[in-house]
XYZ file of C-alpha atoms in Angstrom:
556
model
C 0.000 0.000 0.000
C 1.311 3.706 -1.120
C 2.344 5.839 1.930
C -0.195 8.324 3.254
C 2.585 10.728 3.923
C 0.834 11.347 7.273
C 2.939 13.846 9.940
C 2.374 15.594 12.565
C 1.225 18.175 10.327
C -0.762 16.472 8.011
C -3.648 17.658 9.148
C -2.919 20.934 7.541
C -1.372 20.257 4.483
C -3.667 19.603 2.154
C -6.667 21.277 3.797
C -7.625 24.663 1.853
C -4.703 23.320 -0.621
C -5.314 25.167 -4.320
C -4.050 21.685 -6.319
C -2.020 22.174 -9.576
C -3.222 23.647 -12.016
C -1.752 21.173 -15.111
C -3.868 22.372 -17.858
C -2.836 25.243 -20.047
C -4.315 28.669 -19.958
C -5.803 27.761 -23.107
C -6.993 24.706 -22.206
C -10.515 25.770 -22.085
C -10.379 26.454 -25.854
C -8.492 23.754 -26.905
C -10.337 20.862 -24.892
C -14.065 22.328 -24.628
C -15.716 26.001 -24.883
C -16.293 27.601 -21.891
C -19.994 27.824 -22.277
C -20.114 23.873 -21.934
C -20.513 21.765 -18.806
C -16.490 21.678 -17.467
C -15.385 23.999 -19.925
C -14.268 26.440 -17.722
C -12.308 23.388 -15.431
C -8.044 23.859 -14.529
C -7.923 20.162 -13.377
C -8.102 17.319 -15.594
C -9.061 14.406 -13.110
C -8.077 13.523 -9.506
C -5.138 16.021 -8.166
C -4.348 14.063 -4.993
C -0.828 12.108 -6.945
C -0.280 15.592 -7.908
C -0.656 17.165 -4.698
C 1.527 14.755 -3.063
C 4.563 14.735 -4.989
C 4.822 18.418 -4.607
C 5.443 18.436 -0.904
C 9.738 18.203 -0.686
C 11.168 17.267 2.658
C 14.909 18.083 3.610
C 16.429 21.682 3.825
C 16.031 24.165 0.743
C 19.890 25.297 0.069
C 18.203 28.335 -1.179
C 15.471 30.908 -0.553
C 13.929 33.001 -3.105
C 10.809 34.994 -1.629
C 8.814 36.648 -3.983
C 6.656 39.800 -2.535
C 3.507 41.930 -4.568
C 3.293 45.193 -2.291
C -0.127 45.469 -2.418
C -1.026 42.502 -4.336
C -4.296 41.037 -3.091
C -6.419 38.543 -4.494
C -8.196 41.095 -6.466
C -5.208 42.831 -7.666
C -4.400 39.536 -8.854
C -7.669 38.468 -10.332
C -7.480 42.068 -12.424
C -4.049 41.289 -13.590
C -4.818 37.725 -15.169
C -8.322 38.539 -16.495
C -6.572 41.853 -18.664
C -3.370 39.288 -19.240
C -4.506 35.994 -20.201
C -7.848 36.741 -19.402
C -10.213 34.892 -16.986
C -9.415 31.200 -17.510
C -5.978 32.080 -18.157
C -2.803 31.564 -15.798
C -0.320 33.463 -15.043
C 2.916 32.022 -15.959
C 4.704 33.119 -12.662
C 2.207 33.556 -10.151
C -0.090 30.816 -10.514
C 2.729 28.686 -11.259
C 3.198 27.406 -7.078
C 2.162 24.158 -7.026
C 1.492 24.392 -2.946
C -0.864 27.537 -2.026
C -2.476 28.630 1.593
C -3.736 31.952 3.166
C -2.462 33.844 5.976
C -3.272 37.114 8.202
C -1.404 40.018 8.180
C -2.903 42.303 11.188
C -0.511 44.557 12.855
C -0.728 45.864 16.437
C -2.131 49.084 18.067
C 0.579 51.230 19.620
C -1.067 53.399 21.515
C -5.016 53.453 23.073
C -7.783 54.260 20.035
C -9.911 56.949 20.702
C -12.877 54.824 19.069
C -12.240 51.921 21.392
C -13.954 52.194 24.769
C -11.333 49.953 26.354
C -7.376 50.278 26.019
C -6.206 48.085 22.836
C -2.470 48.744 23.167
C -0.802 45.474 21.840
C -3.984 44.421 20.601
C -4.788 43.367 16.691
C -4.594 46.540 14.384
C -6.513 45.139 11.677
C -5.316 47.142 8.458
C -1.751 46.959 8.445
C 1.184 48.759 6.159
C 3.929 47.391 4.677
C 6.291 48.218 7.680
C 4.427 46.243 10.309
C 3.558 43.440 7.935
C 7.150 43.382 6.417
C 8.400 43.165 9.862
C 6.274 39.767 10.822
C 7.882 38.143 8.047
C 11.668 39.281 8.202
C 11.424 39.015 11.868
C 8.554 37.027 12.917
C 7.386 39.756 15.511
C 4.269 41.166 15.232
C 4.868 45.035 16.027
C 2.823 48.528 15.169
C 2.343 49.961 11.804
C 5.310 52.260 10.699
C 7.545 50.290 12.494
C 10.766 48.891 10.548
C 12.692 45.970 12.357
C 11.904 46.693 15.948
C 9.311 45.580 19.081
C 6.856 47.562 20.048
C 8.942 49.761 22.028
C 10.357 51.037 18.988
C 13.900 50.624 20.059
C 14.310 46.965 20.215
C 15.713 45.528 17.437
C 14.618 42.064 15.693
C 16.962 39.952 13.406
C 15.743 39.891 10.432
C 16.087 36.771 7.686
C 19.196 38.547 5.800
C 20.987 38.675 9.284
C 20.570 35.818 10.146
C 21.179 34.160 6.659
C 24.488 36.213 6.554
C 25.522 34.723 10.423
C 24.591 31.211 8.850
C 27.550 31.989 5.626
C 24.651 32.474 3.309
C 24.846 35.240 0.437
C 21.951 37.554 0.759
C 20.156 39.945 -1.243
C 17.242 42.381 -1.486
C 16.128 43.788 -4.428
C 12.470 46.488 -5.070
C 11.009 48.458 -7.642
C 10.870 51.264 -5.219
C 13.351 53.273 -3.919
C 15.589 50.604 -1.604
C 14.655 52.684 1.670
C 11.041 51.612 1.384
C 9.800 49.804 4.142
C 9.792 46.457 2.616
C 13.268 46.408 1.541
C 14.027 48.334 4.670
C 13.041 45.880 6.918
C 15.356 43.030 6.174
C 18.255 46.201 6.471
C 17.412 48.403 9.166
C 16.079 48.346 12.660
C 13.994 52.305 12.867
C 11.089 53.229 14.989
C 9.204 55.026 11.849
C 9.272 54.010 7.957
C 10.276 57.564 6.964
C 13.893 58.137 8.357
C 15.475 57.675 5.224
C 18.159 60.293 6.103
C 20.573 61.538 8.695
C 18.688 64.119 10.803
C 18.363 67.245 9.478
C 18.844 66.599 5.973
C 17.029 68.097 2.599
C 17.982 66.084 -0.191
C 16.574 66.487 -4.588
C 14.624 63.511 -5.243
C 12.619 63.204 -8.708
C 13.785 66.674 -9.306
C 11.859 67.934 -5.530
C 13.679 69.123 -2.641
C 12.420 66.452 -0.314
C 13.038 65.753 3.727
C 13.070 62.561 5.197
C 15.111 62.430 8.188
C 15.600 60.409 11.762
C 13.302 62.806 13.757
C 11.209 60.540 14.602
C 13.885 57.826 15.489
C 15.954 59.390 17.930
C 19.421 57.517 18.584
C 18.950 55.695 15.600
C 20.943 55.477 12.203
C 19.312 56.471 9.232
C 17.549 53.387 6.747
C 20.336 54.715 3.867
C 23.231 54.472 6.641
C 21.748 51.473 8.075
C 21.100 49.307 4.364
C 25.786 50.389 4.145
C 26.125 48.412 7.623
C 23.755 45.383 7.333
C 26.303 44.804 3.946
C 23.801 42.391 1.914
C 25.782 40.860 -0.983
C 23.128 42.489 -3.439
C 20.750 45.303 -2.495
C 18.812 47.165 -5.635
C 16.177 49.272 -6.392
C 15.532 53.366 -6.674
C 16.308 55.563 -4.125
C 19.616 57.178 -5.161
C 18.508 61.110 -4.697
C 18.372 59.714 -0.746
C 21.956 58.797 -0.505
C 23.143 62.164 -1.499
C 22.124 63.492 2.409
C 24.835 64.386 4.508
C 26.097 61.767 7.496
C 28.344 62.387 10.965
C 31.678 62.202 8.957
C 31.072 65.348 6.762
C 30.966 62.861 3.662
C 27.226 62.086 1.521
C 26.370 58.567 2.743
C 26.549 57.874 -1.044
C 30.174 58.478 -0.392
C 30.468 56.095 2.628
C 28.975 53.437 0.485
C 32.096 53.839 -2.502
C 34.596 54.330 0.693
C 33.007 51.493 2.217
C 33.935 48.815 -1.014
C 30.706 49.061 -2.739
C 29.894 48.712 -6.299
C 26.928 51.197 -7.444
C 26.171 50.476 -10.718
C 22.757 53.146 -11.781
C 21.826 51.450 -15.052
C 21.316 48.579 -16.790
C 24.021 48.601 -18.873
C 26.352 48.840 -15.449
C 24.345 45.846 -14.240
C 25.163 44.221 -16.709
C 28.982 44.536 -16.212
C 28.849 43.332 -12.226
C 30.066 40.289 -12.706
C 31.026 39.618 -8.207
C 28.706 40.400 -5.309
C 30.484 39.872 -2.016
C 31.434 41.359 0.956
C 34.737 42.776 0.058
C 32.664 44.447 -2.789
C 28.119 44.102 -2.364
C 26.345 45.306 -5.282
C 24.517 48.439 -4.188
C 22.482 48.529 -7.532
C 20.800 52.443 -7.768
C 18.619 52.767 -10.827
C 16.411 55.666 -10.259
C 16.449 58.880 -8.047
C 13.429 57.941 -6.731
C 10.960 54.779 -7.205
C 11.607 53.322 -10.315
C 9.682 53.979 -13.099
C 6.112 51.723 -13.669
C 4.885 49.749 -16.972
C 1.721 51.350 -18.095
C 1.454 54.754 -18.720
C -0.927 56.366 -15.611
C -4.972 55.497 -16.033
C -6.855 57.761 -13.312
C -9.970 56.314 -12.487
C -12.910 58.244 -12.600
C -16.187 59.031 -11.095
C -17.812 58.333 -14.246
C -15.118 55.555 -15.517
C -17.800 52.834 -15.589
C -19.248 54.345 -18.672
C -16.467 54.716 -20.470
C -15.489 53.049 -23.692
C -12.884 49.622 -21.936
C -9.282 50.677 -22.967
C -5.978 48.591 -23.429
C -2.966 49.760 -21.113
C 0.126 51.468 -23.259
C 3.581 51.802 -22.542
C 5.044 54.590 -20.060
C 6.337 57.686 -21.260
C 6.554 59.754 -18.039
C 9.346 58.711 -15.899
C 9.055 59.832 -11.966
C 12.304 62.126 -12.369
C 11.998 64.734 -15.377
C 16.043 64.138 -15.589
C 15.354 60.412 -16.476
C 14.626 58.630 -19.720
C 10.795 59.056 -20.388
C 9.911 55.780 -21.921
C 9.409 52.638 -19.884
C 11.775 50.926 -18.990
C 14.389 53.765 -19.866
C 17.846 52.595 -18.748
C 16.376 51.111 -15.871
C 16.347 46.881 -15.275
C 13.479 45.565 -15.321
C 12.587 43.315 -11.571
C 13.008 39.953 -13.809
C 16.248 41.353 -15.441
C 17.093 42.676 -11.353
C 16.060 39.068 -10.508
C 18.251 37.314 -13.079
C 21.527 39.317 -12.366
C 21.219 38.607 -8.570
C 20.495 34.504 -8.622
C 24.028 34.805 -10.947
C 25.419 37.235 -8.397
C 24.219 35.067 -5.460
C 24.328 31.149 -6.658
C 27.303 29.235 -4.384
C 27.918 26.053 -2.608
C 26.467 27.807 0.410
C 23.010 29.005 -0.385
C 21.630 32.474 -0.630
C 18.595 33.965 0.806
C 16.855 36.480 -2.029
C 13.934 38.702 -1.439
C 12.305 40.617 -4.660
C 9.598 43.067 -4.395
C 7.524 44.112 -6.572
C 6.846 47.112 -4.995
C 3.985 49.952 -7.339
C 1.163 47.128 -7.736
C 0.182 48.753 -4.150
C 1.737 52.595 -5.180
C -0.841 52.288 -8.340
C -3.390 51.248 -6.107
C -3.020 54.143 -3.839
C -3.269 56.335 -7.073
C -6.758 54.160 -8.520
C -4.905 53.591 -11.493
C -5.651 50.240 -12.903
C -3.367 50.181 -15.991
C -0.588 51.177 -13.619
C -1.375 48.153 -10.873
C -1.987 45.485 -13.851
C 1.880 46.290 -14.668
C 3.465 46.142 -11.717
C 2.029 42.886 -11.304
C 2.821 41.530 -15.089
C 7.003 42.681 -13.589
C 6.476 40.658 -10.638
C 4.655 37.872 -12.512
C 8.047 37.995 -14.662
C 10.526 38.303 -12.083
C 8.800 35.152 -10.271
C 8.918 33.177 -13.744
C 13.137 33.886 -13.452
C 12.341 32.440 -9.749
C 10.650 29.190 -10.703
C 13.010 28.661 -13.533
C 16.233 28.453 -11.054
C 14.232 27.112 -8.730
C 13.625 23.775 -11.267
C 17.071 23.768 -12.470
C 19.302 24.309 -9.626
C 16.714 22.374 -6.931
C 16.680 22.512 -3.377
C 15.419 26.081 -3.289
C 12.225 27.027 -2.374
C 9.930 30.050 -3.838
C 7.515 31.360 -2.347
C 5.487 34.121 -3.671
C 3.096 36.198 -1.062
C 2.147 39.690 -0.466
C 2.274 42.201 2.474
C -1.113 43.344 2.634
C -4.525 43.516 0.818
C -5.585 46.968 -1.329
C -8.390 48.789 -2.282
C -9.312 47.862 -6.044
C -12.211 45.534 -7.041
C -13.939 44.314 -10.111
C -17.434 45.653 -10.026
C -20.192 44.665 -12.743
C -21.321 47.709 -14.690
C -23.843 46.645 -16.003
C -26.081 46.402 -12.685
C -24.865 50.117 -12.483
C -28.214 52.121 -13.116
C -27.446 56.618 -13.483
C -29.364 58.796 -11.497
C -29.562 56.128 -8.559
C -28.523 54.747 -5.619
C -27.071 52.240 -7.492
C -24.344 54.456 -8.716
C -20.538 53.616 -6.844
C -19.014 56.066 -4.782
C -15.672 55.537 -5.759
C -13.825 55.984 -9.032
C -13.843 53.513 -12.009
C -11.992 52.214 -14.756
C -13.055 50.135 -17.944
C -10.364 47.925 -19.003
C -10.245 45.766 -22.551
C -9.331 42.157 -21.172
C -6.991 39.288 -23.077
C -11.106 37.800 -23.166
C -11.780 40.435 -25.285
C -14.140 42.261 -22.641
C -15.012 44.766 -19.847
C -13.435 44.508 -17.034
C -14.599 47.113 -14.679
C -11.936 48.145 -11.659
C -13.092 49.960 -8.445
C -11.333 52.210 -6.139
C -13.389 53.220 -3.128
C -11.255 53.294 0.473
C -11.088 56.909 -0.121
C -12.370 59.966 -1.526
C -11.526 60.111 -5.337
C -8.502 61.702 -5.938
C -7.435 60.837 -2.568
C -4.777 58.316 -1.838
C -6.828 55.032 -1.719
C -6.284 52.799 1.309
C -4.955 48.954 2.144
C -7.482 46.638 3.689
C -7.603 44.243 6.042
C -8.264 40.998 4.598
C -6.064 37.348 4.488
C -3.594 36.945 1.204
C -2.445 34.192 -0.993
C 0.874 32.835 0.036
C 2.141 30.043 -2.395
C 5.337 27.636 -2.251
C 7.532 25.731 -4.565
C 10.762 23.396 -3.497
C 11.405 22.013 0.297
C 9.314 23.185 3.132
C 6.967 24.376 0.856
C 4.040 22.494 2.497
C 4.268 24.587 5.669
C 2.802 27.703 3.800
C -0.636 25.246 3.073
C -3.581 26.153 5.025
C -4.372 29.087 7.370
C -1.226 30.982 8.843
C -0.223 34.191 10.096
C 2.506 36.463 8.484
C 4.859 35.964 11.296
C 4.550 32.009 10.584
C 6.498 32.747 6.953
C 9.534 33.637 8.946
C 9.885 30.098 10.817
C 9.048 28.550 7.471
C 12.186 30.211 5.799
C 14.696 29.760 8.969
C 13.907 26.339 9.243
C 13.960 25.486 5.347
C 17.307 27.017 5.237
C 18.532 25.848 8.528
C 17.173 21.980 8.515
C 15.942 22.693 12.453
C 12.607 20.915 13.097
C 11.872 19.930 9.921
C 9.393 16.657 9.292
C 11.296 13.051 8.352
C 10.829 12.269 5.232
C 8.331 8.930 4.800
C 9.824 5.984 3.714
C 8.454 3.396 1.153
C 6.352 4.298 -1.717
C 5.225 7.240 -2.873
C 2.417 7.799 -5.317
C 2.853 9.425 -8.488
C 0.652 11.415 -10.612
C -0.889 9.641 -13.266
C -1.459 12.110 -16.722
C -4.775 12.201 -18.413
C -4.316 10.430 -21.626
C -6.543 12.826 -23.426
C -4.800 15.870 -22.151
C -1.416 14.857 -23.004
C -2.631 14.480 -26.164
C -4.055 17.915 -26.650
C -1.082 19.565 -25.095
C 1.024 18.046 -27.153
C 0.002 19.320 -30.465
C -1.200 22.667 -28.996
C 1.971 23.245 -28.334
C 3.918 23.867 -31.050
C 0.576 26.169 -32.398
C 1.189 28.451 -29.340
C 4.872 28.333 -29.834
C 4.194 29.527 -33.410
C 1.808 32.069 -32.158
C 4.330 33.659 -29.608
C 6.964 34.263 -32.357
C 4.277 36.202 -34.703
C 3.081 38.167 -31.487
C 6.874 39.208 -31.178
C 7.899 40.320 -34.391
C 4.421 42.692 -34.048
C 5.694 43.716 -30.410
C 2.090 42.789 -29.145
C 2.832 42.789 -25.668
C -0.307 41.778 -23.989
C -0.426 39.145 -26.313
C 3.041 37.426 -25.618
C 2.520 37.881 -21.805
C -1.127 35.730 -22.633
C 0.664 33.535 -24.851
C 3.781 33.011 -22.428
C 1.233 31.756 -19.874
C -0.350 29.175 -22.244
C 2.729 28.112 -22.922
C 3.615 27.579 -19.456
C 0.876 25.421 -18.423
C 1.017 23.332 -21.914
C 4.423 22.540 -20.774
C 4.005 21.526 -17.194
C 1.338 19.020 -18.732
C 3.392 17.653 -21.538
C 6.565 16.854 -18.479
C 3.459 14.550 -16.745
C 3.048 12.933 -19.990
């Protein structure tokens, strides 16, 4: 008889599992239409084989964790249905064979006024990314605004790249945003507010503003830009560079410091490309933008009266944050997959590496209601996680996980029901986008006033593994849970035996292997046209297809 694989936590690993999804994006088309009974199905037969042979026991050599700033399951749901469209899959993202939920609730700091009891310490229900960003890199729950530290402020927690660098791993830490945001920030620094980027007392030019950011509200503590030279990650990358021009103690620019202090700063792509070493005699201090690096889709505003609008496609950037900067996306800026590739080449050794990417505007667009802007944040992370999964398969033992920090604001609404001159009509601004299903997809924004800066939300996110000790992330968990998950896959400590005797493999549906197999090569086909027209939306759709066609054709 096959081996159960039961554990002590078996009775959490497959419960609220999402199983494999084997067939293609396109499988829908190719197999049945969705109108028909099952056409609209992503599992061909029993997944429980499947399922199975995904959970890895043993240490992960590796760590590659993948994080959407703002990416909820809506922003995701947008994403795929204006990519590869509804019963499409996202070739990075919905990739993780192994997928759970988990809470992300901060802590109140001090008493709330709308409380009628004290609720210091107690749950703070919308977090940010500082006090979410914390419970991972830490595994301390803590109060919003709060980088690295306890709820005193002061206290500092170890984060993951700490400790990975005290075990003789390489480490690395790479955003979209400017690399003193608080996620980045809070595998670096240890500050009692997300905003002291600078020495105290320092005005700095940032996107061509005079802008202040300084340690008055963390007194006796280092600035985040001083702080991200002394925590000495192998690879750190991302905007930011306008911050690093502020003055510290020794009369020099901390930029300074940093080339005094053996690092290499390359600020474009073509530099990147050059860095051929990350260590610590010389970490890669990567600088690409003065401040957050530029987005995808040129800026989409929703609007009060969006929902009536003719459904657009998203085009390409041409207005860069800084006015000095190249104006067309992505300028001579990486992209995250291209910042992805160069640091798994700058990081890969006989020791391991811990990597965290962030993928940082999906919730920066969402603050602004701008849907085209979101959709391509999350097509770079979906890109940069694709570079993820790809090591991940060919190198093995390292495990990917792919998460978020906190829910947003955006949600797909149904125009239709929406009737003028009623009470029917949304308070909150709208946008009609033209989906890879060649319809409406209607995108809400209505946590704040419109034009206002729209707000996070408090709900539970997808967090999805790949690789060993992937099955802990299955199931219900908190944040804070992600960081034992990631010491102990790296470490080996308290990690499940693996079973012994058989194990029971997936069996492939004849039928679909035999569809996938000739699809294939018509999608292949299809990419290379879509290329030579530059039709962007359609290789990202295509590229998905692709994806799951291939994962099929392996079980065949």
């Amino acid at each position: 008889m096959p081996h159960t694989l039961v554990s002590r936590r078996s009775s959490r690993l497959l419960v609220g599992t999402a199983a494999l999804a084997v067939v293609a994006a396109a499988s829908g088309a190719a197999y049945a239409d969705l109108k028909d009974t099952g056409g609209a199905n992503r599992h061909n037969g029993d997944q429980t084989a499947e399922v199975a042979a995904q959970i890895k026991y043993g240490k992960a050599k590796n760590v590659i964790l993948f994080i959407g700033d703002g990416m909820g399951d809506s922003e995701i749901t947008v994403a795929r249905n204006y990519l590869v469209g509804a019963n499409g899959t996202l070739a990075g993202i919905d990739s993780l064979p192994l997928t759970g939920q988990y809470t992300t609730y901060a802590l109140h700091k001090g008493d709330d006024p709308l409380t009628p009891t004290d609720d210091t310490n107690k749950p703070d229900y919308v977090p940010d990314s500082a006090a979410t960003g914390t419970g991972w890199a830490t595994g301390t729950k803590t109060y919003n605004g709060a980088i690295g530290v306890g709820m005193d402020g002061t206290t500092p927690k170890q984060s993951l790249i700490e400790w990975a660098k005290s075990a003789g791993k390489k480490t690395g830490d790479i955003t979209t945003a400017e690399v003193q945001d608080a996620t980045p920030a809070v595998q670096l620094a240890h500050v009692a507010d997300r905003g002291c980027y600078t020495p105290l007392g320092q005005t700095v030019t940032v996107d061509g503003k005079a802008q202040k950011k300084d340690t008055t509200k963390c007194p006796g503590q280092k600035s985040i830009s001083e702080q991200i030279l002394d925590t000495r990650a192998d690879v750190v990358m991302g905007g930011g560079r306008g911050w690093f021009d502020a003055q510290a103690a020794n009369g020099k620019s901390v930029y300074q410091n940093a080339i005094d202090a053996g690092f290499n700063v390359p600020q474009t792509k073509t530099a990147l490309q050059g860095v051929t070493t990350a260590d610590q005699t010389h970490p890669v201090l990567g600088l690409f933008a003065s401040g957050n690096m530029q987005t995808r889709y040129k800026a989409t505003p929703a609007t009060a009266t969006g929902y009536k609008q003719p459904s657009a496609k998203c085009v390409t950037n041409d207005v860069a944050p800084d006015p000095a900067a190249p104006q067309t996306f992505p300028g001579n800026q990486p992209t995250l997959a291209e910042m992805t590739t160069k640091s798994l080449q700058l990081l890969d050794n006989p020791n391991g590496f811990f990597l965290q990417v962030e993928g940082a505007s999906i919730d920066k667009q969402d603050h602004a209601a701008n849907a085209c802007g979101q959709v391509g944040e999350t097509q770079d992370l979906d890109e940069a996680v694709q570079v993820g999964m790809n090591f991940a398969k060919t190198h093995g033992d390292t495990l990917v996980i792919v998460t978020a920090d906190h829910a947003h604001t955006s949600q797909i609404i149904n125009a239709a029901d929406i009737t003028d001159g009623t009470s029917s009509v949304p308070l909150a601004a709208t946008f009609n986008l033209l989906t890879a299903d060649g319809t409406t997809e209607t995108v809400a924004y209505g946590t704040a006033q419109i034009g206002g800066s729209q707000q996070h939300t408090g709900t539970q996110l997808r967090v999805a593994g790949f690789g060993p000790g992937a099955a802990n992330v299955v199931g219900l968990s908190d944040q804070t849970d992600l960081f034992n998950t990631i010491k102990g896959a790296l470490s080996g400590v308290g990690l499940d035996p693996a079973p012994t005797g058989p194990v029971v493999q997936p069996t492939p549906p004849n039928k679909a292997c035999a569809a996938a197999l000739a699809l294939l090569d018509k999608l292949q086909d299809k990419l290379k046209k879509a290329k030579k027209k530059h039709q962007s939306n359609k290789i990202a759709r295509l590229k998905g297809e692709i994806s799951g066609v291939k994962y099929l054709s392996k079980l065949c």
